[in-house]
Short mmCIF file of C-alpha atoms and ligand atoms in Angstrom, two decimals:
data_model
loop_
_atom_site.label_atom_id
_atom_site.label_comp_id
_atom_site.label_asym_id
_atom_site.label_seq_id
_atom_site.Cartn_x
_atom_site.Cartn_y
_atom_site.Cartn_z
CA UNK Q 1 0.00 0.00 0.00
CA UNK Q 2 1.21 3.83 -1.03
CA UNK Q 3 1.88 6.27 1.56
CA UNK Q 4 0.00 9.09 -0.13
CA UNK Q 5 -3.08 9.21 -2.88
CA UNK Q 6 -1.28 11.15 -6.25
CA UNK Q 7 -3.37 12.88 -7.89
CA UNK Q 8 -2.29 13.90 -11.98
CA UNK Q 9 -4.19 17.53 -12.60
CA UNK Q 10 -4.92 18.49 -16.49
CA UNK Q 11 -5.34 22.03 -16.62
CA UNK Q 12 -4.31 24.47 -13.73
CA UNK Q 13 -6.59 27.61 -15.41
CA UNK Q 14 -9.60 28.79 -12.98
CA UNK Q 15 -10.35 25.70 -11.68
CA UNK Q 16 -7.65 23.83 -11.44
CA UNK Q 17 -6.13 26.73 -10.00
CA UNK Q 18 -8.36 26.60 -7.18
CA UNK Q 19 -7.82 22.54 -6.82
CA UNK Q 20 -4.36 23.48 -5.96
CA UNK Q 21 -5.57 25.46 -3.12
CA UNK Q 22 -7.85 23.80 -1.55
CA UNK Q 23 -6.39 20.60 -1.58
CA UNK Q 24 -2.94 22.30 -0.37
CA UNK Q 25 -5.32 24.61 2.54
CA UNK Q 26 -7.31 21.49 3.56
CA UNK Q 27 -4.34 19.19 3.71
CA UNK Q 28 -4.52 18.13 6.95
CA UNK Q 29 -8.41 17.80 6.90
CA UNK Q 30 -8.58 15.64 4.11
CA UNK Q 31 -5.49 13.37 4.87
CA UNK Q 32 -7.98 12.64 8.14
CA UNK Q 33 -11.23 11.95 5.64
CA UNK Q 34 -9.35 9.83 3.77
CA UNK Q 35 -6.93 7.97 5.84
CA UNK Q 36 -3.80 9.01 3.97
CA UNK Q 37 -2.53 12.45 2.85
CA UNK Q 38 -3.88 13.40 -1.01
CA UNK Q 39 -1.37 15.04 -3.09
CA UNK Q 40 -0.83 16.75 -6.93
CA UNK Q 41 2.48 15.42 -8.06
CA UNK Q 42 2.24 16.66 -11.44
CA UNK Q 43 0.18 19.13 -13.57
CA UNK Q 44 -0.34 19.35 -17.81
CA UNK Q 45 -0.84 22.65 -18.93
CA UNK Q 46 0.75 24.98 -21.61
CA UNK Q 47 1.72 27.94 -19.19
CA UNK Q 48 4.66 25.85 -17.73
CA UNK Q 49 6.75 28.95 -17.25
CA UNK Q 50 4.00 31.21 -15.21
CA UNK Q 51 2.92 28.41 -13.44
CA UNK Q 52 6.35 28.00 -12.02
CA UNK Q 53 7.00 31.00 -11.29
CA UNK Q 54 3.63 31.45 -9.16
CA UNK Q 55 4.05 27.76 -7.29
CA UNK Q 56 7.78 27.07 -7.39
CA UNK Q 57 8.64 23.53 -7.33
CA UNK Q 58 5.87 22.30 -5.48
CA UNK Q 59 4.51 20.32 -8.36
CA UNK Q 60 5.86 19.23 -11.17
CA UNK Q 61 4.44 21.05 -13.96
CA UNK Q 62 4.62 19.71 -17.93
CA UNK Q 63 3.15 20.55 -21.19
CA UNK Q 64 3.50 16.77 -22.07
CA UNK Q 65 0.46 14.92 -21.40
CA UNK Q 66 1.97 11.61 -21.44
CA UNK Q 67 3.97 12.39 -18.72
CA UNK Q 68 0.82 12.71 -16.19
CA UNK Q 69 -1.31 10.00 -18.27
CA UNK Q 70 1.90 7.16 -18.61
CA UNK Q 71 2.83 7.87 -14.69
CA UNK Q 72 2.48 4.55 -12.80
CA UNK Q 73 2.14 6.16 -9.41
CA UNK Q 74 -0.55 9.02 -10.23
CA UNK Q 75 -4.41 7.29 -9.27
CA UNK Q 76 -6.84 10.04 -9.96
CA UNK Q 77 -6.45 12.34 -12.72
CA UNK Q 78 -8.60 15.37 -12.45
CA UNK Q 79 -9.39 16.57 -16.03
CA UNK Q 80 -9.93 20.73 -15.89
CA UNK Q 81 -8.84 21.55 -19.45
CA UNK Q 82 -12.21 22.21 -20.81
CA UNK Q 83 -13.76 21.46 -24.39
CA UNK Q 84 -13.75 18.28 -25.93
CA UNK Q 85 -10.22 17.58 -27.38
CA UNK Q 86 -8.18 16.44 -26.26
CA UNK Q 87 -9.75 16.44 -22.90
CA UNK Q 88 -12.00 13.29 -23.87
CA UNK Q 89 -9.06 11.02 -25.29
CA UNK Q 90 -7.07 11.70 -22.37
CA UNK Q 91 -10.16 10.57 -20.31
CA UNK Q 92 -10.29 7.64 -22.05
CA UNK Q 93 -6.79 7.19 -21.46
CA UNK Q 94 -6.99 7.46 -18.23
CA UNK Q 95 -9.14 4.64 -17.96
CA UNK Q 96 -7.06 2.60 -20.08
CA UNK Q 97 -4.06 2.79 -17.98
CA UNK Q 98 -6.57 2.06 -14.76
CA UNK Q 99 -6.56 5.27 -13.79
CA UNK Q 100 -9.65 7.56 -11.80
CA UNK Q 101 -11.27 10.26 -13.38
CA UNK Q 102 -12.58 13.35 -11.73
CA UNK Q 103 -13.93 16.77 -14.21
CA UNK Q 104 -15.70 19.13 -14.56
CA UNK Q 105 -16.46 18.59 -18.16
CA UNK Q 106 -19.52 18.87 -19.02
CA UNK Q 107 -19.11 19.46 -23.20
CA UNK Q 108 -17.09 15.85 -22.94
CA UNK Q 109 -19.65 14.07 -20.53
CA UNK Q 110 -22.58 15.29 -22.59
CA UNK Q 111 -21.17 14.42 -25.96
CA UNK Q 112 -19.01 11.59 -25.08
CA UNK Q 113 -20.48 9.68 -21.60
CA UNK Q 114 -22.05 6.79 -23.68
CA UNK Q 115 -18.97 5.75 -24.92
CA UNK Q 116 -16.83 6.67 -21.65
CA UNK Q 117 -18.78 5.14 -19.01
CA UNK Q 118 -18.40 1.58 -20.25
CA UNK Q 119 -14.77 2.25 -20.34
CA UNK Q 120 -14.66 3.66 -16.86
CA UNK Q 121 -16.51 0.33 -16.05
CA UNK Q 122 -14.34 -2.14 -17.65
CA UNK Q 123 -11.34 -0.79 -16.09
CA UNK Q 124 -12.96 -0.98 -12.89
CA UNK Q 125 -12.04 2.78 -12.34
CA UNK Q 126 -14.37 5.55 -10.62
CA UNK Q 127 -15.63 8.07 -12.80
CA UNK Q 128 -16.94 10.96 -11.03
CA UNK Q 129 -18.33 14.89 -12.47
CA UNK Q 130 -19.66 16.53 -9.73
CA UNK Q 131 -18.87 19.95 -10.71
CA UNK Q 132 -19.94 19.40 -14.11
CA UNK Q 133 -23.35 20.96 -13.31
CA UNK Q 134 -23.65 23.92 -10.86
CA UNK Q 135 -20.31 24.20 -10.30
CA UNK Q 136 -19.96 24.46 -6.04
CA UNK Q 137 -23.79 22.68 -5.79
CA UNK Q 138 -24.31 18.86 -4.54
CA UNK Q 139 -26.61 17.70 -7.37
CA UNK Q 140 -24.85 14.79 -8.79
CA UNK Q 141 -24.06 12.95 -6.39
CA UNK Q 142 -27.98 13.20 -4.05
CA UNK Q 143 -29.55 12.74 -7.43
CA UNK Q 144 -27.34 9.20 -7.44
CA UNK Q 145 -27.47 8.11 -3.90
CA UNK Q 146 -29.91 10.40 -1.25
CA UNK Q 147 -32.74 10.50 -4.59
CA UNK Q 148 -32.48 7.04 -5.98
CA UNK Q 149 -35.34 5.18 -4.74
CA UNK Q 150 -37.23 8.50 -6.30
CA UNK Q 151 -39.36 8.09 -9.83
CA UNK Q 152 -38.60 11.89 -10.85
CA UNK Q 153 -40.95 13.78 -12.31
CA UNK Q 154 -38.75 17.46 -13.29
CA UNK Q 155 -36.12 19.19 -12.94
CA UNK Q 156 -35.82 22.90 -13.78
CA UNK Q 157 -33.26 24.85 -12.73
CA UNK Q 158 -30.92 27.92 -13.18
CA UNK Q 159 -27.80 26.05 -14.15
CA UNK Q 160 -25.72 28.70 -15.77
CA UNK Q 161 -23.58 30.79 -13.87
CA UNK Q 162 -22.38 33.67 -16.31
CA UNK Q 163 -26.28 34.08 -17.86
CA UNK Q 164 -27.73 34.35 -14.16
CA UNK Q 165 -24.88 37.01 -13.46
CA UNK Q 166 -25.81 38.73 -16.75
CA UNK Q 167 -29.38 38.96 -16.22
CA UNK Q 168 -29.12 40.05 -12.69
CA UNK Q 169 -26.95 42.69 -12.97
CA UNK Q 170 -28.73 43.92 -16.34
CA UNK Q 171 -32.12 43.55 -14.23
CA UNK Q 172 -30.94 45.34 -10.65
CA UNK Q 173 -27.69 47.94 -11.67
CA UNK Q 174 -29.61 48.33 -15.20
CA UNK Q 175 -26.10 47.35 -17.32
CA UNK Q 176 -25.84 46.36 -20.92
CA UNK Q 177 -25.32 42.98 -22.15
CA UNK Q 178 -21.58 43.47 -23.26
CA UNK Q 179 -20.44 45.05 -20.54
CA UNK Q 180 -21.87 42.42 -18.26
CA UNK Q 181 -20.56 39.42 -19.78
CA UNK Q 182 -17.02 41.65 -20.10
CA UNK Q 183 -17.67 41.00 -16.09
CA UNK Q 184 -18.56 37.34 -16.23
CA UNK Q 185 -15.48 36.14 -18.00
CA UNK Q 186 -12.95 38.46 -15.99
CA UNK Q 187 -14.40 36.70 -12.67
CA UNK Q 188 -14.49 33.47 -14.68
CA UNK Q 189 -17.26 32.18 -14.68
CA UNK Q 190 -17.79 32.18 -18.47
CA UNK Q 191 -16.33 29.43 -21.05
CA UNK Q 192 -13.17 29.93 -22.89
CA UNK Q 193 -15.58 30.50 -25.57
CA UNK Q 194 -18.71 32.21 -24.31
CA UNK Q 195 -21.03 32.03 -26.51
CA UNK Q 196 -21.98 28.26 -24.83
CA UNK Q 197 -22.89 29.91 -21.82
CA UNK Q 198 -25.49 32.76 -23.46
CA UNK Q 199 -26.23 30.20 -26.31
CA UNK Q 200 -27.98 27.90 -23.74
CA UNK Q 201 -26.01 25.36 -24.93
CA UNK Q 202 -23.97 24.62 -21.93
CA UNK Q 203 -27.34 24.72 -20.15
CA UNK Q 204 -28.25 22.26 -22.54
CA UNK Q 205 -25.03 20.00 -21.59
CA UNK Q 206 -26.11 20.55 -17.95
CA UNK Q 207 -29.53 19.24 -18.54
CA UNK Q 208 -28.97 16.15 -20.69
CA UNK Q 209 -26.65 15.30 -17.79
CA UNK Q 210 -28.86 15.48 -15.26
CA UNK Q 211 -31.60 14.13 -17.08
CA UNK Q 212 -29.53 10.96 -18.01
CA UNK Q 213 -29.00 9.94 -14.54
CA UNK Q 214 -32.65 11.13 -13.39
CA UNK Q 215 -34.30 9.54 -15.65
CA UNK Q 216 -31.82 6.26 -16.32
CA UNK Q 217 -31.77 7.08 -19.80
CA UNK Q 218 -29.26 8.13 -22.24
CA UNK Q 219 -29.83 12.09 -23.04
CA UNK Q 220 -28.18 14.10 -25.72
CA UNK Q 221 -27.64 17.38 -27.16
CA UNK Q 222 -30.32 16.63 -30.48
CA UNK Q 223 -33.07 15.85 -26.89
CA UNK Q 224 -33.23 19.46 -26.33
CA UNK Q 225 -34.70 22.30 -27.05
CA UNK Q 226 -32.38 25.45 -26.96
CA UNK Q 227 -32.47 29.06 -26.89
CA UNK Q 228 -30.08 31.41 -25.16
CA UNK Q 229 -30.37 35.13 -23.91
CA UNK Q 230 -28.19 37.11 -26.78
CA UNK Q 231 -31.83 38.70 -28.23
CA UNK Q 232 -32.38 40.11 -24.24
CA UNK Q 233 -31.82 43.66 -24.27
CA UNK Q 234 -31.92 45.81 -20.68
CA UNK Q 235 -35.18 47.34 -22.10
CA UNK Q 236 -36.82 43.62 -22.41
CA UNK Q 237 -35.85 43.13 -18.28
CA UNK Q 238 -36.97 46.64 -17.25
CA UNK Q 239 -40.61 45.52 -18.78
CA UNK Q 240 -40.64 42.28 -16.93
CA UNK Q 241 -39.80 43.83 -13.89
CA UNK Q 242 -42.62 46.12 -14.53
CA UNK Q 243 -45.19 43.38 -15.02
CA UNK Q 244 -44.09 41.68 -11.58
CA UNK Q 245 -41.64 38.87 -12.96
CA UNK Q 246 -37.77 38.26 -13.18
CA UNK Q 247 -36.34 37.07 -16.67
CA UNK Q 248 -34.19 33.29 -16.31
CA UNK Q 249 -32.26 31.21 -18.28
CA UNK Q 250 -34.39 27.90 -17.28
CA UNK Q 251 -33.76 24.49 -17.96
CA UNK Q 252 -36.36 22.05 -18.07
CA UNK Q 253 -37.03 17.90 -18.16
CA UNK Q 254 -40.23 16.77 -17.67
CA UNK Q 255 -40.92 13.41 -17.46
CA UNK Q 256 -44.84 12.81 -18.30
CA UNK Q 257 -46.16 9.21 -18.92
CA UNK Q 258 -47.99 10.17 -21.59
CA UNK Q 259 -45.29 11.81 -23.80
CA UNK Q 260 -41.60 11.04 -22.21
CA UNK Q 261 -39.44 13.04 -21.50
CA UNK Q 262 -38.86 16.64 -22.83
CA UNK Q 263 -35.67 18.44 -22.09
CA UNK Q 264 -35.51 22.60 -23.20
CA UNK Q 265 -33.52 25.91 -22.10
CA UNK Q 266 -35.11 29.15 -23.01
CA UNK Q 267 -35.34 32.78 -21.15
CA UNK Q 268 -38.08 32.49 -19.06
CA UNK Q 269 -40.62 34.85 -17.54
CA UNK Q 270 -40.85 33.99 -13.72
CA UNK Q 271 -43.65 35.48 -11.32
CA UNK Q 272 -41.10 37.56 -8.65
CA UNK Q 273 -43.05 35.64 -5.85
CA UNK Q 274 -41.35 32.17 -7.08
CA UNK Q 275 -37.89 31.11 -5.34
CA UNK Q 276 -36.26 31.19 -8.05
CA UNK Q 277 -36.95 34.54 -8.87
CA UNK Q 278 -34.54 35.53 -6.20
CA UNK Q 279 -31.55 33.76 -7.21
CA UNK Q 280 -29.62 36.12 -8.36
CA UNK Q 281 -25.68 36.66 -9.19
CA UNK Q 282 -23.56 33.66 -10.31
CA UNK Q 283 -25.94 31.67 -7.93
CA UNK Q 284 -27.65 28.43 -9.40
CA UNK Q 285 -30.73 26.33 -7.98
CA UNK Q 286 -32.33 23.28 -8.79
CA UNK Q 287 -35.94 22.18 -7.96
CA UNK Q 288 -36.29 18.19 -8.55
CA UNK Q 289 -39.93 17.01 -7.85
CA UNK Q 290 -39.72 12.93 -7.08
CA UNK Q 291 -42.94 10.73 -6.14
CA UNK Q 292 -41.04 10.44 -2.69
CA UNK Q 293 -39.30 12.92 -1.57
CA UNK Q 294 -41.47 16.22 -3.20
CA UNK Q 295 -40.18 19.07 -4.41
CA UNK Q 296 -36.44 19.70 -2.94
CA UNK Q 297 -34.10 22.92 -3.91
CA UNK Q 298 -30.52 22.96 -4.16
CA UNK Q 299 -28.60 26.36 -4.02
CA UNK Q 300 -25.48 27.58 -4.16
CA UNK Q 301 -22.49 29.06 -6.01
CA UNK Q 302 -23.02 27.54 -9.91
CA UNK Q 303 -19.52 28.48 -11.14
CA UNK Q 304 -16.32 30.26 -10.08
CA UNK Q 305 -12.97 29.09 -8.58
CA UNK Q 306 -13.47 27.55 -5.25
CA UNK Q 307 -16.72 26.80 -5.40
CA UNK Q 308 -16.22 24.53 -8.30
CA UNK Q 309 -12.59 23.52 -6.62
CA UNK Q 310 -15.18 22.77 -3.75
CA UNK Q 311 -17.11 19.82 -5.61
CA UNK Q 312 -14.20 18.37 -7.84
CA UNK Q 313 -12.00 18.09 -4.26
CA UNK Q 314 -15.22 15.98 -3.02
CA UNK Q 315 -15.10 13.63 -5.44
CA UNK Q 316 -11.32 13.05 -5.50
CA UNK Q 317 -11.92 12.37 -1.83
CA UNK Q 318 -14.98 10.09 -2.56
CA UNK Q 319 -12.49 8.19 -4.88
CA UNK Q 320 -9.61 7.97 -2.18
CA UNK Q 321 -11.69 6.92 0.77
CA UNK Q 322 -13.32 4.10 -2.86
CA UNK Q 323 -9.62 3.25 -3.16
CA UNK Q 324 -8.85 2.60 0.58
CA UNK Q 325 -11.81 0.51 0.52
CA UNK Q 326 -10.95 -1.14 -1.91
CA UNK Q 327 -14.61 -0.50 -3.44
CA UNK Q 328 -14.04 1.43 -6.70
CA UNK Q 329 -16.60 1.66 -9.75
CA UNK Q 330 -19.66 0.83 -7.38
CA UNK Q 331 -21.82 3.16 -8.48
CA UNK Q 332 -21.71 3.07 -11.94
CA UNK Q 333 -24.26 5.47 -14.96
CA UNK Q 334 -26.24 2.15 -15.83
P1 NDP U 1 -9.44 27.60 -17.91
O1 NDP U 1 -9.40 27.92 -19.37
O2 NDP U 1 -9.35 28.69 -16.92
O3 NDP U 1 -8.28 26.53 -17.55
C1 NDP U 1 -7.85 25.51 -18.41
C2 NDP U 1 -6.32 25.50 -18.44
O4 NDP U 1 -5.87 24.36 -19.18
C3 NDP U 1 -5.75 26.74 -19.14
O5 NDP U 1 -4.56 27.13 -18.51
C4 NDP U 1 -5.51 26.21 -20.56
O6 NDP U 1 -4.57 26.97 -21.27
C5 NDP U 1 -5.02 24.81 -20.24
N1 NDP U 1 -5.19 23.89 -21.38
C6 NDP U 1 -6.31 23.68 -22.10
N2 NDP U 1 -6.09 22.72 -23.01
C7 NDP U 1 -4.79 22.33 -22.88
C8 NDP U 1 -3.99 21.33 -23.52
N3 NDP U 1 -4.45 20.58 -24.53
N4 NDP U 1 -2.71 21.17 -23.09
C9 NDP U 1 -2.22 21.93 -22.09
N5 NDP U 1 -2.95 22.87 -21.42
C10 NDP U 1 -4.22 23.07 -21.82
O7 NDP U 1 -10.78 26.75 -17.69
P2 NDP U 1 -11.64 26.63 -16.34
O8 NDP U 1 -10.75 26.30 -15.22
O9 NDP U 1 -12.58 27.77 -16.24
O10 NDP U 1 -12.55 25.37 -16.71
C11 NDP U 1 -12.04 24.05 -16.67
C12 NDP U 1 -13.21 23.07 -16.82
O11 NDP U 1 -14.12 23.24 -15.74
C13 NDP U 1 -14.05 23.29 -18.10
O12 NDP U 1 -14.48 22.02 -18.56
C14 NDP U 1 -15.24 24.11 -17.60
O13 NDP U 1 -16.39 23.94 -18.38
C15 NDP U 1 -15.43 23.50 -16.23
N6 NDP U 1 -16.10 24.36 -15.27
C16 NDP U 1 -15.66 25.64 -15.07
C17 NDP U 1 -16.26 26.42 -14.11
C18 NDP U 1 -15.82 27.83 -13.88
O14 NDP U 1 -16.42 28.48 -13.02
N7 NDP U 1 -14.79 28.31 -14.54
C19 NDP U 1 -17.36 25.91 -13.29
C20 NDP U 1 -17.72 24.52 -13.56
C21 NDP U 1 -17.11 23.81 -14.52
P3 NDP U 1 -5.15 28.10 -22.30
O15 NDP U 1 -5.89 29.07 -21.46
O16 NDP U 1 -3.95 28.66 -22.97
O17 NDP U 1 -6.07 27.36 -23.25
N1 HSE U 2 -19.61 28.70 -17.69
C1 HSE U 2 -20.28 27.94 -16.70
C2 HSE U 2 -21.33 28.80 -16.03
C3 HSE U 2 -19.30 27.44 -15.68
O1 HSE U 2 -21.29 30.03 -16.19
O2 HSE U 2 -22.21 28.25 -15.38
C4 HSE U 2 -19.93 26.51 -14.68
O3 HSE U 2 -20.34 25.33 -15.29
#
């Protein structure tokens, strides 16, 4: 047995950034969760110099994948590059070499999960995507474990951090649409291409994935219906407001025994009395309705650096504590 749990991280931008941190912070903490300390020995990204220069020789950083995916003593990689390639190969490589997979992915998981999950399963390896939706929320993993005896009915949430921002600040400090998502991606919170975020489209990712595991069925992006928030002017807000309701970026599954399911994003005119209606700022909520359990509403911080450290640090510690146990890939996207 290994001293330590090594961790390989793939991508050391916003969110891996914050991985860094908390895991270095919350050493001591999680060494206890997990029975033995967790550490980053090495990190892939293409900014080898600055990254140096702001961490020293803590790590050991490379722009060579196969140095973090080939290593025979890293367990868990944590995949925080963003888009699909070559994030999804080196996923799947992961797995091949019998390595754990934690990201934050949600263009790979969306695109790419029929096809990954079987591999994660063959290889016996843990595949886990907490942050992949909401960024710093629990949804994930209480939709797989706390919700599962649950038929679900919906889900609709604000899952979008950068659009809720957007609209909030265009609704409450009266703002224009560029300058606002100017604002988003300096606090970065928006994709390295935003026009996913007020597209709907990541939305859309966010949804399928949720759906998929809700409803035990295999979602894509062609399942939904999708319209973002680029025709929303100030003026268009300022009217809603009037009328007694606040404008969201929704996102919707339904599952009605009649029809199926139906899975859609769109703006959304919401009475100002509803909860949601007062979840403002780069905060996200979820209301799942199950034949058990009711309606429930999760709430927090849907994107950002620790927040979203916050949830990918879970489930490396999930995996650990799975490893120790010597109970990886038990719960597995059937
Ligand atoms: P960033 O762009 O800030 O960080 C990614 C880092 O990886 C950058 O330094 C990037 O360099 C580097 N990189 C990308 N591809 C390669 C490659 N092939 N080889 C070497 N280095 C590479 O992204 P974020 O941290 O914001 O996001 C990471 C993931 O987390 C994404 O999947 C995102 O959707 C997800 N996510 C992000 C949230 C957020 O709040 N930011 C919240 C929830 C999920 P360069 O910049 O030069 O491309
Ligand atoms: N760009 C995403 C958002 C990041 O704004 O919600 C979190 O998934």
């Amino acid at each position: 047995m290994k001293d330590f749990v090594n961790v390989g991280l793939l991508g050391a931008g916003t969110v891996g950034g914050g991985v860094l941190k908390v895991l270095e912070k919350n050493a001591e903490k999680i060494a206890k969760e997990v029975g033995k300390p967790v550490r980053i020995t090495k990190v892939l990204d293409r900014h080898v110099d600055r990254l140096k220069q702001e961490y020293g020789d803590k790590y050991i950083f490379t722009d060579n994948a196969d140095e973090v995916l080939e290593d025979k003593d890293i367990d868990i990689i944590v995949e925080l590059l963003g888009r699909e390639h070559p994030a999804k190969e080196f996923i799947a490589r992961a797995f091949a070499n019998g390595k754990h997979v934690v990201t934050a992915n949600k263009d790979v998981l969306a695109k790419y999960g029929a096809e990954l999950f079987p591999l994660a399963h063959e290889h016996n390896c843990d595949f886990m995507f907490e942050a992949s939706v909401c960024g710093g929320i629990p949804i994930i993993g209480p939709m797989k474990t706390s919700m599962a005896a649950n038929q679900i009915t919906s889900i609709m949430g604000i899952v979008n951090g950068t659009t809720n921002y957007m609209l909030s600040k265009m609704a409450n400090e009266h703002l224009d649409y560029d300058e606002v998502l100017k604002e988003a991606q300096a606090k970065g919170y928006a994709e390295s291409d935003p026009t996913a975020d007020v597209g709907g489209l990541d939305a859309a990712r966010k949804i399928t994935i949720l759906a998929s595991i809700a409803f035990n069925t295999r979602f894509n992006l062609d399942d939904v219906q999708v319209e973002g928030i680029e025709s929303i002017e100030a003026c268009d807000i300022k009217y809603a407001t009037d009328l007694g309701y606040a404008v969201k970026l929704l996102a919707i599954a339904k599952n009605d025994p009649e029809n199926g399911v139906s899975l859609r994003v769109n703006p959304t005119m919401i009475p100002l009395s509803h909860p949601l209606a007062g979840v403002n700022g780069v905060y996200n909520a979820v209301f799942v309705n199950g034949d058990a359990i009711g309606e429930a509403m999760f709430l927090g911080l849907g994107a950002g650096r620790l927040p979203t450290a916050s949830s990918v640090c879970g489930d490396i510690i999930d995996i650990a504590r799975n490893m120790q146990h010597k109970s990886t890939g038990r719960i597995s996207c059937t």
